Short mmCIF file of C-alpha atoms in Angstrom, two decimals:
data_model
loop_
_atom_site.label_atom_id
_atom_site.label_comp_id
_atom_site.label_asym_id
_atom_site.label_seq_id
_atom_site.Cartn_x
_atom_site.Cartn_y
_atom_site.Cartn_z
CA UNK A 1 18.85 30.66 16.36
CA UNK A 2 18.41 30.27 12.60
CA UNK A 3 21.61 32.27 12.01
CA UNK A 4 23.52 29.98 14.37
CA UNK A 5 22.23 26.88 12.58
CA UNK A 6 23.21 28.30 9.19
CA UNK A 7 26.67 29.24 10.46
CA UNK A 8 27.18 25.76 11.88
CA UNK A 9 26.02 24.30 8.55
CA UNK A 10 28.63 26.37 6.68
CA UNK A 11 31.25 25.29 9.21
CA UNK A 12 30.36 21.64 8.69
CA UNK A 13 30.47 22.02 4.89
CA UNK A 14 33.88 23.70 5.11
CA UNK A 15 35.09 20.79 7.26
CA UNK A 16 33.95 18.37 4.56
CA UNK A 17 35.64 20.51 1.89
CA UNK A 18 38.89 20.53 3.88
CA UNK A 19 38.84 16.74 4.33
CA UNK A 20 38.40 16.02 0.60
CA UNK A 21 40.93 18.68 -0.38
CA UNK A 22 43.47 17.00 1.90
CA UNK A 23 42.63 13.61 0.36
CA UNK A 24 43.05 15.07 -3.14
CA UNK A 25 46.33 16.73 -2.18
CA UNK A 26 47.64 13.45 -0.75
CA UNK A 27 46.73 11.48 -3.89
CA UNK A 28 48.30 14.11 -6.16
CA UNK A 29 51.44 14.26 -4.03
CA UNK A 30 51.90 10.49 -4.35
CA UNK A 31 51.57 10.71 -8.14
CA UNK A 32 53.98 13.63 -8.35
CA UNK A 33 56.58 11.77 -6.28
CA UNK A 34 56.43 8.90 -8.78
CA UNK A 35 56.19 10.80 -12.07
CA UNK A 36 57.61 14.30 -11.32
CA UNK A 37 55.25 15.73 -13.96
CA UNK A 38 54.77 19.49 -13.88
CA UNK A 39 51.02 19.04 -14.33
CA UNK A 40 50.82 17.59 -10.82
CA UNK A 41 52.62 20.67 -9.45
CA UNK A 42 49.85 22.87 -10.82
CA UNK A 43 47.21 20.58 -9.37
CA UNK A 44 49.01 20.45 -6.03
CA UNK A 45 49.10 24.26 -5.99
CA UNK A 46 45.38 24.34 -6.84
CA UNK A 47 44.53 21.89 -4.07
CA UNK A 48 46.93 23.43 -1.54
CA UNK A 49 45.41 26.90 -1.98
CA UNK A 50 41.92 25.43 -1.53
CA UNK A 51 43.11 23.84 1.72
CA UNK A 52 44.32 27.24 2.94
CA UNK A 53 40.99 28.83 1.97
CA UNK A 54 39.06 26.17 3.90
CA UNK A 55 41.25 26.62 6.98
CA UNK A 56 40.79 30.41 6.90
CA UNK A 57 37.02 30.05 6.57
CA UNK A 58 36.78 27.40 9.29
CA UNK A 59 38.80 29.61 11.65
CA UNK A 60 36.62 32.62 10.79
CA UNK A 61 33.35 30.73 11.25
CA UNK A 62 34.56 29.18 14.51
CA UNK A 63 35.48 32.57 15.95
CA UNK A 64 32.72 34.76 14.58
CA UNK A 65 29.95 32.30 13.68
CA UNK A 66 29.16 34.51 10.70
CA UNK A 67 27.45 33.48 7.49
CA UNK A 68 29.30 32.65 4.33
CA UNK A 69 30.22 35.53 2.02
CA UNK A 70 29.24 35.24 -1.63
CA UNK A 71 31.12 36.37 -4.75
CA UNK A 72 32.40 39.93 -4.54
CA UNK A 73 31.65 40.20 -0.80
CA UNK A 74 34.39 37.71 0.07
CA UNK A 75 37.34 39.08 2.02
CA UNK A 76 40.21 40.34 -0.13
CA UNK A 77 42.50 37.51 1.03
CA UNK A 78 40.04 34.75 0.12
CA UNK A 79 39.16 36.44 -3.17
CA UNK A 80 42.82 36.53 -4.21
CA UNK A 81 43.47 32.96 -3.08
CA UNK A 82 40.39 31.72 -4.96
CA UNK A 83 41.61 33.54 -8.07
CA UNK A 84 45.05 31.93 -7.77
CA UNK A 85 43.54 28.48 -7.26
CA UNK A 86 41.45 28.86 -10.40
CA UNK A 87 44.53 30.08 -12.29
CA UNK A 88 46.58 27.03 -11.35
CA UNK A 89 43.77 24.79 -12.59
CA UNK A 90 43.86 26.64 -15.93
CA UNK A 91 47.66 26.22 -16.13
CA UNK A 92 47.24 22.50 -15.42
CA UNK A 93 44.76 22.16 -18.30
CA UNK A 94 47.03 24.21 -20.57
CA UNK A 95 50.10 22.11 -19.77
CA UNK A 96 48.21 18.87 -20.24
CA UNK A 97 47.12 19.95 -23.71
CA UNK A 98 50.41 21.37 -24.99
CA UNK A 99 53.12 19.94 -22.70
CA UNK A 100 54.06 23.58 -22.12
CA UNK A 101 52.52 26.77 -20.78
CA UNK A 102 50.93 28.97 -23.41
CA UNK A 103 52.34 32.54 -23.10
CA UNK A 104 48.91 33.90 -23.97
CA UNK A 105 47.07 31.98 -21.24
CA UNK A 106 49.80 32.72 -18.70
CA UNK A 107 49.68 36.45 -19.49
CA UNK A 108 45.86 36.31 -19.48
CA UNK A 109 45.89 34.81 -15.97
CA UNK A 110 48.63 37.03 -14.50
CA UNK A 111 47.18 40.15 -16.13
CA UNK A 112 43.68 39.55 -14.76
CA UNK A 113 44.86 38.61 -11.27
CA UNK A 114 47.16 41.66 -11.18
CA UNK A 115 44.32 43.93 -12.31
CA UNK A 116 41.96 42.39 -9.74
CA UNK A 117 44.38 42.72 -6.82
CA UNK A 118 45.35 46.28 -7.73
CA UNK A 119 41.71 47.25 -8.20
CA UNK A 120 40.56 45.76 -4.90
CA UNK A 121 43.43 47.40 -3.01
CA UNK A 122 42.68 50.80 -4.56
CA UNK A 123 39.03 50.53 -3.52
CA UNK A 124 40.07 49.66 0.04
CA UNK A 125 42.12 52.82 0.49
CA UNK A 126 41.43 55.31 3.24
CA UNK A 127 37.99 56.95 3.35
CA UNK A 128 39.47 60.33 2.44
CA UNK A 129 41.00 58.88 -0.74
CA UNK A 130 37.67 57.24 -1.66
CA UNK A 131 35.80 60.50 -0.99
CA UNK A 132 38.26 62.43 -3.16
CA UNK A 133 37.96 59.88 -5.97
CA UNK A 134 34.15 59.97 -5.82
CA UNK A 135 34.28 63.77 -5.92
CA UNK A 136 36.48 63.62 -9.05
CA UNK A 137 34.71 60.89 -11.05
CA UNK A 138 31.26 60.77 -9.46
CA UNK A 139 29.56 58.14 -7.32
CA UNK A 140 28.01 56.28 -10.26
CA UNK A 141 31.28 55.77 -12.13
CA UNK A 142 33.13 54.90 -8.93
CA UNK A 143 30.77 52.06 -8.01
CA UNK A 144 30.44 50.93 -11.64
CA UNK A 145 34.21 50.39 -11.77
CA UNK A 146 34.10 48.63 -8.38
CA UNK A 147 31.37 46.30 -9.65
CA UNK A 148 33.40 45.60 -12.80
CA UNK A 149 36.48 44.72 -10.75
CA UNK A 150 34.41 42.44 -8.49
CA UNK A 151 33.11 40.62 -11.58
CA UNK A 152 36.62 39.80 -12.87
CA UNK A 153 36.91 36.51 -10.91
CA UNK A 154 33.52 35.40 -12.22
CA UNK A 155 34.61 36.13 -15.79
CA UNK A 156 37.87 34.26 -15.22
CA UNK A 157 36.14 31.21 -13.70
CA UNK A 158 33.65 30.99 -16.55
CA UNK A 159 36.52 31.30 -19.04
CA UNK A 160 38.38 28.62 -17.09
CA UNK A 161 35.45 26.22 -17.44
CA UNK A 162 35.03 26.91 -21.17
CA UNK A 163 38.76 26.38 -21.85
CA UNK A 164 38.85 23.23 -19.71
CA UNK A 165 35.76 21.80 -21.41
CA UNK A 166 37.07 22.43 -24.93
CA UNK A 167 40.57 21.11 -24.20
CA UNK A 168 39.22 17.93 -22.62
CA UNK A 169 36.74 17.46 -25.48
CA UNK A 170 39.64 17.57 -27.96
CA UNK A 171 41.41 14.96 -25.83
CA UNK A 172 38.30 12.76 -25.76
CA UNK A 173 38.05 12.85 -29.55
CA UNK A 174 41.53 11.27 -29.75
CA UNK A 175 40.77 8.48 -27.27
CA UNK A 176 39.89 4.94 -28.27
CA UNK A 177 39.39 3.62 -24.75
CA UNK A 178 35.91 3.89 -23.22
CA UNK A 179 37.26 3.88 -19.66
CA UNK A 180 39.57 6.83 -20.26
CA UNK A 181 36.81 8.60 -22.17
CA UNK A 182 34.51 8.30 -19.16
CA UNK A 183 37.26 9.60 -16.86
CA UNK A 184 37.91 12.62 -19.07
CA UNK A 185 34.21 13.37 -19.12
CA UNK A 186 34.32 13.27 -15.33
CA UNK A 187 37.12 15.84 -15.49
CA UNK A 188 34.78 18.05 -17.51
CA UNK A 189 32.13 17.48 -14.85
CA UNK A 190 34.57 18.45 -12.10
CA UNK A 191 35.41 21.70 -13.93
CA UNK A 192 31.69 22.40 -14.31
CA UNK A 193 31.01 22.05 -10.58
CA UNK A 194 34.15 23.96 -9.62
CA UNK A 195 33.71 26.94 -11.93
CA UNK A 196 30.25 27.12 -13.48
CA UNK A 197 27.42 25.44 -11.59
CA UNK A 198 27.19 27.86 -8.66
CA UNK A 199 27.02 30.90 -10.97
CA UNK A 200 24.18 29.32 -12.96
CA UNK A 201 22.30 28.50 -9.76
CA UNK A 202 22.85 31.93 -8.21
CA UNK A 203 21.67 33.63 -11.41
CA UNK A 204 18.48 31.55 -11.36
CA UNK A 205 18.11 32.19 -7.63
CA UNK A 206 18.44 35.94 -8.06
CA UNK A 207 15.81 35.83 -10.81
CA UNK A 208 13.42 33.97 -8.49
CA UNK A 209 14.25 36.45 -5.71
CA UNK A 210 13.29 39.36 -7.96
CA UNK A 211 9.98 37.61 -8.61
CA UNK A 212 9.44 37.26 -4.86
CA UNK A 213 9.41 33.46 -5.14
CA UNK A 214 10.41 31.62 -1.94
CA UNK A 215 12.90 34.33 -0.92
CA UNK A 216 14.06 32.65 2.29
CA UNK A 217 14.78 29.33 0.56
CA UNK A 218 16.49 31.06 -2.37
CA UNK A 219 18.70 33.06 0.01
CA UNK A 220 19.62 29.90 1.91
CA UNK A 221 20.48 27.97 -1.26
CA UNK A 222 22.43 30.90 -2.73
CA UNK A 223 24.66 30.72 0.34
CA UNK A 224 25.01 26.94 0.54
CA UNK A 225 25.14 25.87 -3.13
CA UNK A 226 28.56 27.43 -3.97
CA UNK A 227 30.38 25.48 -1.28
CA UNK A 228 28.44 22.26 -2.03
CA UNK A 229 29.27 22.69 -5.73
CA UNK A 230 32.97 23.10 -4.86
CA UNK A 231 32.87 19.99 -2.66
CA UNK A 232 31.32 17.93 -5.47
CA UNK A 233 34.03 19.12 -7.88
CA UNK A 234 36.80 18.22 -5.42
CA UNK A 235 35.28 14.78 -4.75
CA UNK A 236 35.11 14.07 -8.50
CA UNK A 237 38.77 15.10 -8.91
CA UNK A 238 39.80 12.96 -5.96
CA UNK A 239 37.95 9.97 -7.40
CA UNK A 240 39.50 10.47 -10.86
CA UNK A 241 43.07 10.74 -9.63
CA UNK A 242 42.62 7.73 -7.37
CA UNK A 243 42.48 5.59 -10.52
CA UNK A 244 45.90 4.23 -11.45
CA UNK A 245 44.93 3.37 -15.03
CA UNK A 246 44.19 7.02 -15.79
CA UNK A 247 47.44 8.13 -14.16
CA UNK A 248 49.42 5.70 -16.31
CA UNK A 249 47.82 7.20 -19.42
CA UNK A 250 48.41 10.70 -18.02
CA UNK A 251 52.12 10.08 -17.46
CA UNK A 252 52.52 8.50 -20.89
CA UNK A 253 50.83 11.46 -22.61
CA UNK A 254 52.81 14.16 -20.80
CA UNK A 255 56.22 12.47 -20.69
#
């Protein structure tokens, strides 16, 4: 009974996430049709991939009524799509800062995503291949490498937040308009909820779990907080890009 309630809760949250992602995509599409700025293409890709992720999860929950996977336990498809979504957000921030894509950040993104995909595929090979590999390198090294590969998206998301925060802070320092300054700070807030908040919360939750403190509540929140955090980030982005005065400034800066 409790499992069914939790599964239905995840399904409802994914429905909310899908709705706001569609709203964000629609707003961004309207702006791109007017301005044709490449930055909106990156944001549209970011939002579009999130829409696909929500649809996949909703379909999965509707069919299987299973609980939400966390971090490295996500399916390979969702893990890759989440990685790509985060990468497009980084490219959007990079383009907004420099009016071009930095070769270093592009190679950083493509290199990490290529390493992650290759690593996950290798570790999903046939049981006989895994058994042979374990026999050659040992169980400890095998699972250490697997853990390292699973941590790559977390490293990338944290890096994404740090880069986004620093870029937007440099932009804020050049602003002389309090309204735009507030909107850029909201962009920083959106990046925080999208790429940082859930990791902080899960780390604290795992620490409380190890102490034996309210294990059931911690487990529940560790499952629900990541999707709620993502929804908050998407809502903030949707609100920001619904403001025409910011978009006018955006177009003027990038054009």
